[in-house]
Coordinates of N, CA, C and O in Angstrom, one line a residue:
M1 N 0.8 -1.2 0.0 CA 0.0 0.0 0.0 C 0.9 1.2 0.0 O 1.6 1.5 1.0
E2 N 0.9 2.0 -1.1 CA 1.7 3.2 -1.2 C 0.8 4.4 -1.0 O -0.4 4.4 -1.3
G3 N 1.4 5.5 -0.6 CA 0.7 6.7 -0.5 C 1.2 7.6 0.7 O 2.1 7.2 1.5
T4 N 0.6 8.8 0.8 CA 0.9 9.7 1.9 C -0.4 9.7 2.8 O -1.5 9.9 2.3
F5 N -0.2 9.4 4.1 CA -1.3 9.3 5.0 C -1.1 10.3 6.2 O 0.0 10.4 6.7
E6 N -2.2 11.0 6.5 CA -2.2 11.8 7.7 C -3.2 11.0 8.7 O -4.4 10.9 8.4
L7 N -2.6 10.6 9.8 CA -3.4 9.8 10.8 C -3.6 10.6 12.1 O -2.8 11.4 12.4
G8 N -4.6 10.2 12.8 CA -4.9 10.7 14.1 C -5.8 9.8 14.9 O -6.0 8.7 14.5
P9 N -6.3 10.3 16.1 CA -7.1 9.4 17.0 C -8.3 8.7 16.3 O -8.7 7.7 16.7
D10 N -8.8 9.3 15.2 CA -10.0 8.7 14.5 C -9.5 7.4 13.8 O -10.4 6.6 13.4
D11 N -8.2 7.3 13.6 CA -7.7 6.1 12.8 C -7.2 5.0 13.7 O -6.8 4.0 13.1
G12 N -7.2 5.1 15.0 CA -6.8 4.0 15.8 C -6.4 4.5 17.2 O -6.6 5.7 17.6
R13 N -5.7 3.6 17.9 CA -5.4 4.0 19.3 C -3.8 3.9 19.5 O -3.1 3.1 18.9
L14 N -3.4 4.9 20.3 CA -2.0 5.0 20.8 C -2.0 4.9 22.3 O -2.6 5.8 22.9
L15 N -1.5 3.8 22.8 CA -1.6 3.5 24.3 C -0.3 3.5 25.0 O 0.7 3.0 24.4
V16 N -0.3 3.9 26.2 CA 0.9 3.7 27.1 C 0.4 2.9 28.3 O -0.6 3.1 28.9
R17 N 1.2 1.8 28.6 CA 0.8 0.9 29.7 C 2.0 1.0 30.7 O 3.1 0.8 30.4
T18 N 1.6 1.3 32.0 CA 2.6 1.4 33.0 C 2.4 0.2 34.0 O 1.4 -0.4 34.1
G19 N 3.5 -0.1 34.7 CA 3.5 -1.1 35.8 C 3.9 -0.5 37.1 O 4.3 0.7 37.1
R20 N 3.9 -1.2 38.1 CA 4.3 -0.7 39.5 C 5.5 -1.5 40.0 O 5.7 -2.7 39.7
S21 N 6.2 -0.9 40.9 CA 7.3 -1.5 41.6 C 7.3 -1.0 43.0 O 6.5 -0.1 43.4
G22 N 8.2 -1.5 43.9 CA 8.3 -1.0 45.2 C 7.4 -1.8 46.2 O 6.6 -2.6 45.8
L23 N 7.7 -1.6 47.5 CA 6.9 -2.4 48.5 C 5.4 -2.1 48.5 O 4.7 -3.0 48.8
G24 N 5.0 -1.0 48.1 CA 3.6 -0.6 48.1 C 2.9 -0.9 46.8 O 1.8 -0.4 46.6
R25 N 3.5 -1.7 45.9 CA 2.9 -1.8 44.6 C 1.5 -2.4 44.6 O 0.7 -2.1 43.7
R26 N 1.1 -3.1 45.6 CA -0.3 -3.7 45.7 C -1.3 -2.6 45.8 O -2.4 -2.7 45.4
A27 N -0.9 -1.4 46.4 CA -1.8 -0.3 46.6 C -2.1 0.4 45.3 O -3.1 1.0 45.1
G28 N -1.1 0.4 44.4 CA -1.2 1.2 43.1 C -1.9 0.5 42.0 O -2.4 -0.6 42.2
H29 N -1.9 1.1 40.9 CA -2.6 0.5 39.7 C -1.6 0.4 38.5 O -0.8 1.3 38.3
D30 N -1.8 -0.6 37.7 CA -1.1 -0.7 36.4 C -2.1 0.1 35.5 O -3.3 -0.2 35.4
L31 N -1.5 1.2 34.9 CA -2.4 2.1 34.1 C -2.3 1.9 32.6 O -1.3 1.5 32.1
T32 N -3.5 2.1 32.0 CA -3.5 2.2 30.5 C -3.9 3.7 30.3 O -4.9 4.2 30.7
I33 N -3.0 4.4 29.6 CA -3.1 5.8 29.2 C -3.2 5.9 27.7 O -2.5 5.3 27.0
E34 N -4.2 6.7 27.3 CA -4.4 6.8 25.8 C -4.0 8.2 25.4 O -4.4 9.2 26.1
A35 N -3.3 8.3 24.3 CA -3.0 9.6 23.7 C -4.3 10.0 22.9 O -4.6 9.3 22.0
T36 N -5.0 11.1 23.3 CA -6.2 11.5 22.6 C -6.0 12.5 21.6 O -6.9 12.8 20.8
R37 N -4.9 13.2 21.6 CA -4.5 14.2 20.5 C -3.1 13.8 20.0 O -2.1 13.9 20.7
W38 N -3.0 13.3 18.8 CA -1.8 13.0 18.2 C -1.9 13.0 16.7 O -3.1 12.9 16.1
T39 N -0.8 13.2 16.0 CA -0.8 13.1 14.5 C 0.3 12.2 14.0 O 1.3 12.1 14.7
A40 N 0.1 11.6 12.9 CA 1.1 10.8 12.3 C 1.1 11.1 10.8 O 0.1 11.0 10.2
A41 N 2.3 11.4 10.3 CA 2.4 11.6 8.8 C 3.2 10.4 8.3 O 4.4 10.1 8.7
V42 N 2.6 9.6 7.5 CA 3.2 8.3 7.0 C 3.4 8.5 5.5 O 2.4 8.8 4.7
E43 N 4.6 8.2 5.0 CA 4.9 8.2 3.6 C 5.2 6.7 3.3 O 6.2 6.2 3.7
A44 N 4.2 6.0 2.8 CA 4.3 4.5 2.5 C 4.8 4.4 1.1 O 4.1 4.8 0.1
R45 N 6.0 3.8 0.9 CA 6.6 3.6 -0.4 C 7.1 2.2 -0.6 O 7.4 1.5 0.3
E46 N 7.3 1.8 -1.9 CA 7.9 0.5 -2.2 C 9.2 0.9 -3.0 O 9.2 1.7 -3.9
P47 N 10.4 0.4 -2.6 CA 10.5 -0.6 -1.5 C 10.3 0.1 -0.2 O 10.4 1.3 -0.1
R48 N 9.9 -0.7 0.8 CA 9.5 -0.2 2.1 C 10.5 0.7 2.8 O 10.2 1.6 3.5
D49 N 11.8 0.5 2.5 CA 12.9 1.3 3.1 C 12.9 2.7 2.6 O 13.6 3.6 3.1
A50 N 12.1 3.0 1.6 CA 11.9 4.4 1.1 C 10.8 5.1 1.9 O 10.5 6.3 1.6
S51 N 10.1 4.4 2.8 CA 9.0 5.0 3.6 C 9.5 5.8 4.8 O 10.7 5.7 5.2
S52 N 8.6 6.6 5.3 CA 9.0 7.4 6.5 C 7.7 7.6 7.4 O 6.6 7.5 6.9
V53 N 8.0 7.9 8.7 CA 6.9 8.1 9.6 C 7.3 9.3 10.6 O 8.5 9.3 11.0
E54 N 6.4 10.2 10.9 CA 6.6 11.2 11.9 C 5.4 11.2 12.7 O 4.3 11.3 12.2
V55 N 5.6 11.2 14.1 CA 4.4 11.2 15.0 C 4.6 12.3 16.0 O 5.8 12.5 16.5
T56 N 3.6 13.0 16.4 CA 3.6 14.0 17.4 C 2.4 13.7 18.3 O 1.3 13.5 17.9
V57 N 2.7 13.7 19.6 CA 1.7 13.4 20.7 C 1.7 14.7 21.6 O 2.7 15.1 22.1
D58 N 0.5 15.2 21.9 CA 0.3 16.3 22.8 C 0.3 15.7 24.2 O -0.6 14.9 24.6
V59 N 1.3 16.0 25.1 CA 1.4 15.5 26.4 C 0.1 15.9 27.2 O -0.4 15.0 28.0
D60 N -0.5 17.0 27.0 CA -1.7 17.4 27.7 C -2.9 16.6 27.4 O -3.8 16.6 28.2
A61 N -2.8 15.8 26.3 CA -3.9 14.9 25.9 C -3.7 13.5 26.3 O -4.3 12.6 25.6
L62 N -2.9 13.2 27.3 CA -2.7 11.8 27.7 C -3.8 11.6 28.8 O -3.8 12.3 29.8
E63 N -4.7 10.6 28.6 CA -5.8 10.4 29.5 C -5.8 9.0 30.0 O -5.6 8.0 29.3
V64 N -6.0 8.9 31.3 CA -6.0 7.6 32.0 C -7.3 6.9 31.6 O -8.4 7.4 31.9
R65 N -7.2 5.7 31.0 CA -8.4 4.9 30.6 C -8.7 3.8 31.5 O -9.9 3.5 31.8
E66 N -7.7 3.1 32.1 CA -7.9 2.0 33.0 C -6.9 2.0 34.0 O -5.7 2.4 33.9
G67 N -7.2 1.4 35.2 CA -6.3 1.1 36.3 C -6.5 -0.3 36.8 O -7.6 -0.6 37.4
A68 N -5.6 -1.2 36.4 CA -5.8 -2.6 36.9 C -5.0 -2.8 38.2 O -4.0 -2.2 38.4
G69 N -5.6 -3.8 39.0 CA -4.9 -4.0 40.2 C -5.3 -3.0 41.2 O -6.3 -2.3 41.1
G70 N -4.5 -2.9 42.3 CA -4.8 -1.9 43.3 C -5.8 -2.4 44.3 O -6.5 -3.4 44.1
V71 N -5.8 -1.7 45.4 CA -6.7 -2.1 46.5 C -8.1 -1.7 46.2 O -9.1 -2.4 46.5
K72 N -8.3 -0.5 45.6 CA -9.6 0.1 45.2 C -9.6 0.5 43.8 O -8.5 0.8 43.2
P73 N -10.8 0.5 43.1 CA -10.8 1.0 41.8 C -10.4 2.4 41.6 O -10.6 3.2 42.6
L74 N -10.0 2.8 40.5 CA -9.7 4.2 40.2 C -10.9 5.1 40.2 O -12.0 4.7 39.7
T75 N -10.9 6.2 40.9 CA -12.0 7.2 40.9 C -11.7 8.3 39.8 O -10.5 8.4 39.4
D76 N -12.6 9.1 39.6 CA -12.4 10.3 38.7 C -11.4 11.2 39.3 O -10.5 11.8 38.6
Q77 N -11.4 11.3 40.6 CA -10.4 12.1 41.3 C -9.0 11.6 41.1 O -8.0 12.3 40.9
D78 N -8.9 10.2 41.2 CA -7.6 9.6 41.0 C -7.1 9.9 39.6 O -5.9 10.2 39.4
R79 N -8.0 9.8 38.6 CA -7.6 10.0 37.2 C -7.1 11.4 37.0 O -6.1 11.7 36.4
A80 N -7.8 12.4 37.7 CA -7.4 13.8 37.6 C -6.0 14.0 38.2 O -5.2 14.7 37.7
E81 N -5.8 13.4 39.4 CA -4.5 13.5 40.1 C -3.4 12.8 39.3 O -2.3 13.4 39.2
I82 N -3.7 11.7 38.7 CA -2.7 11.0 37.9 C -2.3 11.9 36.7 O -1.1 12.1 36.3
K83 N -3.3 12.5 36.0 CA -3.0 13.3 34.9 C -2.2 14.5 35.3 O -1.2 14.9 34.6
K84 N -2.5 15.1 36.4 CA -1.7 16.3 36.9 C -0.3 15.9 37.2 O 0.6 16.6 36.8
N85 N -0.1 14.7 37.8 CA 1.3 14.2 38.1 C 2.0 13.9 36.8 O 3.2 14.1 36.7
L86 N 1.3 13.3 35.8 CA 1.9 13.0 34.5 C 2.4 14.3 33.8 O 3.5 14.3 33.3
R87 N 1.6 15.3 33.9 CA 2.0 16.6 33.3 C 3.2 17.2 34.0 O 4.1 17.7 33.3
K88 N 3.3 17.0 35.3 CA 4.4 17.5 36.1 C 5.7 16.7 35.8 O 6.7 17.2 35.5
V89 N 5.5 15.3 35.8 CA 6.7 14.4 35.5 C 7.3 14.7 34.2 O 8.5 14.7 34.0
L90 N 6.4 14.9 33.2 CA 6.9 15.1 31.8 C 7.1 16.6 31.5 O 7.4 17.0 30.3
D91 N 6.9 17.5 32.5 CA 7.2 18.9 32.3 C 6.4 19.4 31.1 O 7.0 20.0 30.2
A92 N 5.1 19.2 31.0 CA 4.3 19.5 29.9 C 4.3 21.0 29.5 O 4.1 21.3 28.3
Q93 N 4.5 21.8 30.5 CA 4.4 23.3 30.2 C 5.7 23.6 29.3 O 5.6 24.4 28.4
R94 N 6.8 23.0 29.7 CA 8.0 23.3 28.9 C 8.2 22.5 27.7 O 8.7 22.9 26.7
Y95 N 7.7 21.2 27.8 CA 7.8 20.2 26.7 C 6.4 19.7 26.3 O 6.1 18.6 26.7
P96 N 5.6 20.5 25.6 CA 4.2 20.1 25.4 C 4.0 18.9 24.4 O 2.9 18.3 24.4
R97 N 5.1 18.5 23.7 CA 4.9 17.4 22.7 C 6.0 16.3 22.9 O 7.2 16.6 23.2
I98 N 5.6 15.1 22.5 CA 6.6 14.0 22.4 C 6.6 13.7 20.9 O 5.5 13.6 20.3
T99 N 7.7 13.5 20.3 CA 7.8 13.3 18.9 C 8.6 12.0 18.5 O 9.5 11.6 19.3
F100 N 8.3 11.5 17.4 CA 9.1 10.4 16.8 C 9.3 10.6 15.3 O 8.3 11.0 14.6
V101 N 10.5 10.5 14.9 CA 10.9 10.7 13.5 C 11.7 9.5 13.0 O 12.7 9.2 13.6
S102 N 11.2 8.8 12.0 CA 11.8 7.6 11.6 C 13.2 7.9 10.9 O 13.3 8.9 10.3
T103 N 14.1 6.9 11.0 CA 15.4 7.0 10.3 C 15.5 5.8 9.4 O 16.3 5.9 8.5
A104 N 14.8 4.7 9.7 CA 14.8 3.5 8.8 C 13.5 2.8 9.0 O 13.0 2.6 10.1
V105 N 13.0 2.3 7.8 CA 11.7 1.6 7.9 C 12.0 0.2 7.2 O 12.5 0.1 6.1
G106 N 11.7 -0.9 8.0 CA 12.0 -2.2 7.5 C 10.7 -3.0 7.4 O 9.6 -2.5 7.6
E107 N 10.8 -4.3 7.1 CA 9.6 -5.1 7.0 C 8.8 -5.3 8.3 O 7.6 -5.4 8.2
D108 N 9.5 -5.4 9.4 CA 8.8 -5.6 10.7 C 9.2 -4.7 11.8 O 8.9 -4.9 12.9
A109 N 9.9 -3.6 11.4 CA 10.3 -2.6 12.4 C 10.6 -1.3 11.8 O 10.9 -1.1 10.6
V110 N 10.4 -0.2 12.7 CA 10.8 1.1 12.3 C 11.8 1.6 13.3 O 11.5 1.5 14.5
E111 N 12.9 2.2 12.8 CA 13.8 2.8 13.7 C 13.7 4.3 13.6 O 13.4 4.8 12.5
G112 N 14.0 5.0 14.7 CA 14.0 6.4 14.6 C 14.3 7.1 15.9 O 14.8 6.4 16.9
D113 N 14.1 8.4 15.9 CA 14.5 9.2 17.1 C 13.2 9.6 17.9 O 12.3 10.2 17.3
L114 N 13.2 9.2 19.1 CA 12.1 9.6 20.0 C 12.5 10.7 20.9 O 13.6 10.7 21.6
T115 N 11.8 11.8 20.9 CA 12.1 13.0 21.7 C 11.1 13.2 22.8 O 9.9 13.3 22.5
I116 N 11.6 13.1 24.0 CA 10.7 13.3 25.2 C 11.5 14.3 26.1 O 12.6 14.1 26.4
M117 N 10.8 15.4 26.5 CA 11.3 16.4 27.3 C 12.6 17.0 26.8 O 13.6 17.2 27.5
G118 N 12.6 17.1 25.4 CA 13.8 17.7 24.8 C 15.0 16.8 24.6 O 16.0 17.2 23.9
R119 N 14.9 15.6 25.1 CA 16.0 14.6 24.9 C 15.7 13.7 23.8 O 14.6 13.1 23.7
V120 N 16.6 13.5 22.9 CA 16.4 12.6 21.7 C 17.2 11.3 21.9 O 18.4 11.4 22.1
K121 N 16.5 10.2 21.7 CA 17.2 8.9 21.8 C 16.6 8.0 20.7 O 15.5 8.0 20.4
P122 N 17.5 7.1 20.2 CA 17.1 6.2 19.1 C 16.2 5.1 19.7 O 16.5 4.6 20.9
V123 N 15.2 4.6 19.0 CA 14.4 3.5 19.4 C 14.1 2.6 18.2 O 14.2 3.1 17.1
R124 N 13.8 1.4 18.5 CA 13.3 0.4 17.5 C 11.9 0.0 17.8 O 11.7 -0.5 18.9
I125 N 11.0 0.2 16.9 CA 9.6 -0.1 17.1 C 9.2 -1.3 16.3 O 9.3 -1.2 15.0
G126 N 8.7 -2.4 16.9 CA 8.2 -3.5 16.2 C 6.9 -3.1 15.5 O 6.0 -2.5 16.2
A127 N 6.7 -3.3 14.2 CA 5.5 -2.9 13.6 C 5.2 -3.9 12.4 O 6.0 -4.3 11.7
V128 N 3.9 -4.2 12.3 CA 3.4 -5.1 11.3 C 2.3 -4.4 10.5 O 1.3 -3.9 11.1
L129 N 2.4 -4.4 9.2 CA 1.4 -3.9 8.4 C 0.6 -5.0 7.7 O 1.3 -5.9 7.1
D130 N -0.6 -5.2 8.0 CA -1.4 -6.3 7.5 C -2.8 -5.8 7.2 O -3.5 -5.3 8.1
A131 N -3.2 -6.0 6.0 CA -4.6 -5.7 5.5 C -5.0 -4.3 5.9 O -6.1 -4.1 6.4
G132 N -4.2 -3.3 5.7 CA -4.5 -1.9 5.9 C -4.4 -1.5 7.4 O -4.8 -0.4 7.7
R133 N -3.9 -2.4 8.2 CA -3.8 -2.1 9.7 C -2.3 -2.1 10.0 O -1.6 -3.0 9.6
L134 N -1.9 -1.1 10.8 CA -0.5 -1.0 11.3 C -0.6 -1.2 12.8 O -1.2 -0.5 13.5
R135 N 0.1 -2.3 13.3 CA 0.1 -2.6 14.7 C 1.5 -2.8 15.2 O 2.4 -3.3 14.4
G136 N 1.7 -2.4 16.4 CA 3.1 -2.6 17.0 C 3.3 -2.0 18.3 O 2.3 -1.6 19.0
G137 N 4.5 -2.0 18.7 CA 4.8 -1.4 20.0 C 6.3 -1.5 20.4 O 7.1 -2.1 19.6
F138 N 6.6 -0.9 21.5 CA 8.0 -0.9 22.0 C 8.0 -0.5 23.4 O 7.0 -0.1 24.0
T139 N 9.2 -0.7 24.1 CA 9.3 -0.4 25.5 C 10.2 0.9 25.6 O 11.2 1.0 25.0
V140 N 9.7 1.8 26.5 CA 10.5 3.0 26.8 C 11.0 2.9 28.3 O 10.2 2.6 29.2
E141 N 12.3 3.0 28.5 CA 12.8 3.1 29.8 C 12.9 4.6 30.1 O 13.7 5.3 29.6
Q142 N 12.0 5.0 31.0 CA 11.9 6.5 31.3 C 13.2 7.1 31.7 O 13.5 8.2 31.3
S143 N 14.0 6.4 32.5 CA 15.3 7.0 33.0 C 16.2 7.3 31.8 O 17.0 8.2 31.9
R144 N 16.1 6.6 30.7 CA 16.9 6.9 29.5 C 16.7 8.3 29.0 O 17.6 8.9 28.4
W145 N 15.5 8.9 29.2 CA 15.2 10.2 28.8 C 15.3 11.2 30.0 O 14.8 12.3 29.9
G146 N 15.9 10.7 31.1 CA 16.0 11.6 32.3 C 14.7 11.8 33.1 O 14.6 12.7 33.9
I147 N 13.8 10.9 32.8 CA 12.5 11.0 33.6 C 12.6 10.1 34.8 O 13.0 9.0 34.8
K148 N 12.3 10.7 35.9 CA 12.3 10.0 37.2 C 10.9 9.4 37.3 O 9.9 10.2 37.5
P149 N 10.7 8.1 37.3 CA 9.4 7.5 37.4 C 8.7 8.0 38.7 O 9.3 8.1 39.7
Y150 N 7.4 8.3 38.5 CA 6.6 8.8 39.6 C 6.6 7.8 40.8 O 6.7 6.6 40.6
S151 N 6.7 8.4 42.0 CA 6.7 7.6 43.2 C 5.8 8.3 44.3 O 5.6 9.5 44.2
A152 N 5.3 7.5 45.2 CA 4.4 8.0 46.3 C 4.8 7.2 47.5 O 5.5 6.2 47.5
F153 N 4.2 7.7 48.6 CA 4.4 7.0 49.9 C 5.9 6.9 50.2 O 6.4 5.8 50.5
F154 N 6.6 8.0 50.0 CA 8.1 8.0 50.3 C 8.8 6.9 49.5 O 9.8 6.3 50.0
G155 N 8.4 6.7 48.3 CA 9.1 5.8 47.4 C 8.6 4.3 47.5 O 9.1 3.5 46.8
A156 N 7.7 4.0 48.5 CA 7.2 2.6 48.6 C 6.4 2.2 47.4 O 6.4 1.0 47.1
L157 N 5.8 3.1 46.8 CA 5.0 2.8 45.6 C 5.6 3.6 44.4 O 5.7 4.9 44.6
R158 N 6.0 3.0 43.4 CA 6.6 3.8 42.2 C 6.2 3.1 40.9 O 6.0 1.9 40.9
L159 N 6.2 3.9 39.9 CA 6.0 3.4 38.6 C 7.2 2.7 38.1 O 8.3 3.1 38.4
A160 N 7.1 1.6 37.5 CA 8.2 0.9 36.9 C 8.9 1.7 35.9 O 8.2 2.5 35.2
D161 N 10.2 1.6 35.7 CA 10.9 2.4 34.8 C 10.5 2.1 33.4 O 10.4 3.0 32.5
E162 N 10.2 0.9 33.1 CA 9.8 0.5 31.7 C 8.3 0.7 31.5 O 7.5 0.3 32.3
V163 N 8.0 1.4 30.4 CA 6.6 1.7 30.0 C 6.4 1.1 28.6 O 7.3 1.3 27.8
E164 N 5.3 0.5 28.4 CA 5.0 -0.1 27.1 C 4.2 0.8 26.3 O 3.2 1.4 26.7
I165 N 4.6 1.0 25.0 CA 3.8 1.8 24.1 C 3.3 0.9 23.0 O 4.0 0.1 22.5
E166 N 2.0 1.0 22.7 CA 1.5 0.2 21.7 C 0.5 0.9 20.8 O -0.1 1.9 21.3
F167 N 0.3 0.5 19.6 CA -0.6 1.2 18.7 C -1.3 0.2 17.8 O -0.8 -0.9 17.5
D168 N -2.5 0.6 17.3 CA -3.3 -0.2 16.4 C -4.0 0.8 15.5 O -4.9 1.5 16.0
L169 N -3.6 0.9 14.3 CA -4.1 2.0 13.4 C -4.6 1.4 12.1 O -4.1 0.4 11.6
R170 N -5.6 2.0 11.6 CA -6.2 1.7 10.2 C -5.6 2.7 9.3 O -5.8 3.9 9.5
L171 N -5.0 2.3 8.2 CA -4.6 3.2 7.1 C -5.8 3.5 6.2 O -6.5 2.6 5.8
P172 N -6.0 4.7 5.9 CA -7.2 5.1 5.1 C -7.0 4.5 3.7 O -5.9 4.3 3.2
G173 N -8.2 4.2 3.0 CA -8.1 3.7 1.7 C -8.3 2.3 1.5 O -8.5 1.3 1.5

């Protein structure tokens, strides 16, 4: 499938999944966070290595969708507090966007530069294009970008350093 595609939330989901660590991990939740404002510019070409991808995510539009585990279910107040903490941890006022720009596109992976909080690091994203759908994901170690994973209760409950990013998109046409 060749062409130029502009994608966004109407074309699929871009999710962040977090885990917990620390002595108090039973009290916290494994979160599913959805990017509700994002854009992707995809240049799909043959041969595939002539393709490119650029993605921009608005940090302010990261919304908590689910909280698994934990002693009690997530409340709306919990969601609002988590969003506030997320904006603070990612310094959304100074760095309002997270971006990815591909440097190489292969049959089952895309390599490129991921920019979080002004820091650029190379990543490899597993991706499969099948019947007009693009699915994939990768792991981000927050500390690699200088992000100190959120912690509470004097560090007894903290977010795991590794965060899973996954996507499932429909290509138009």
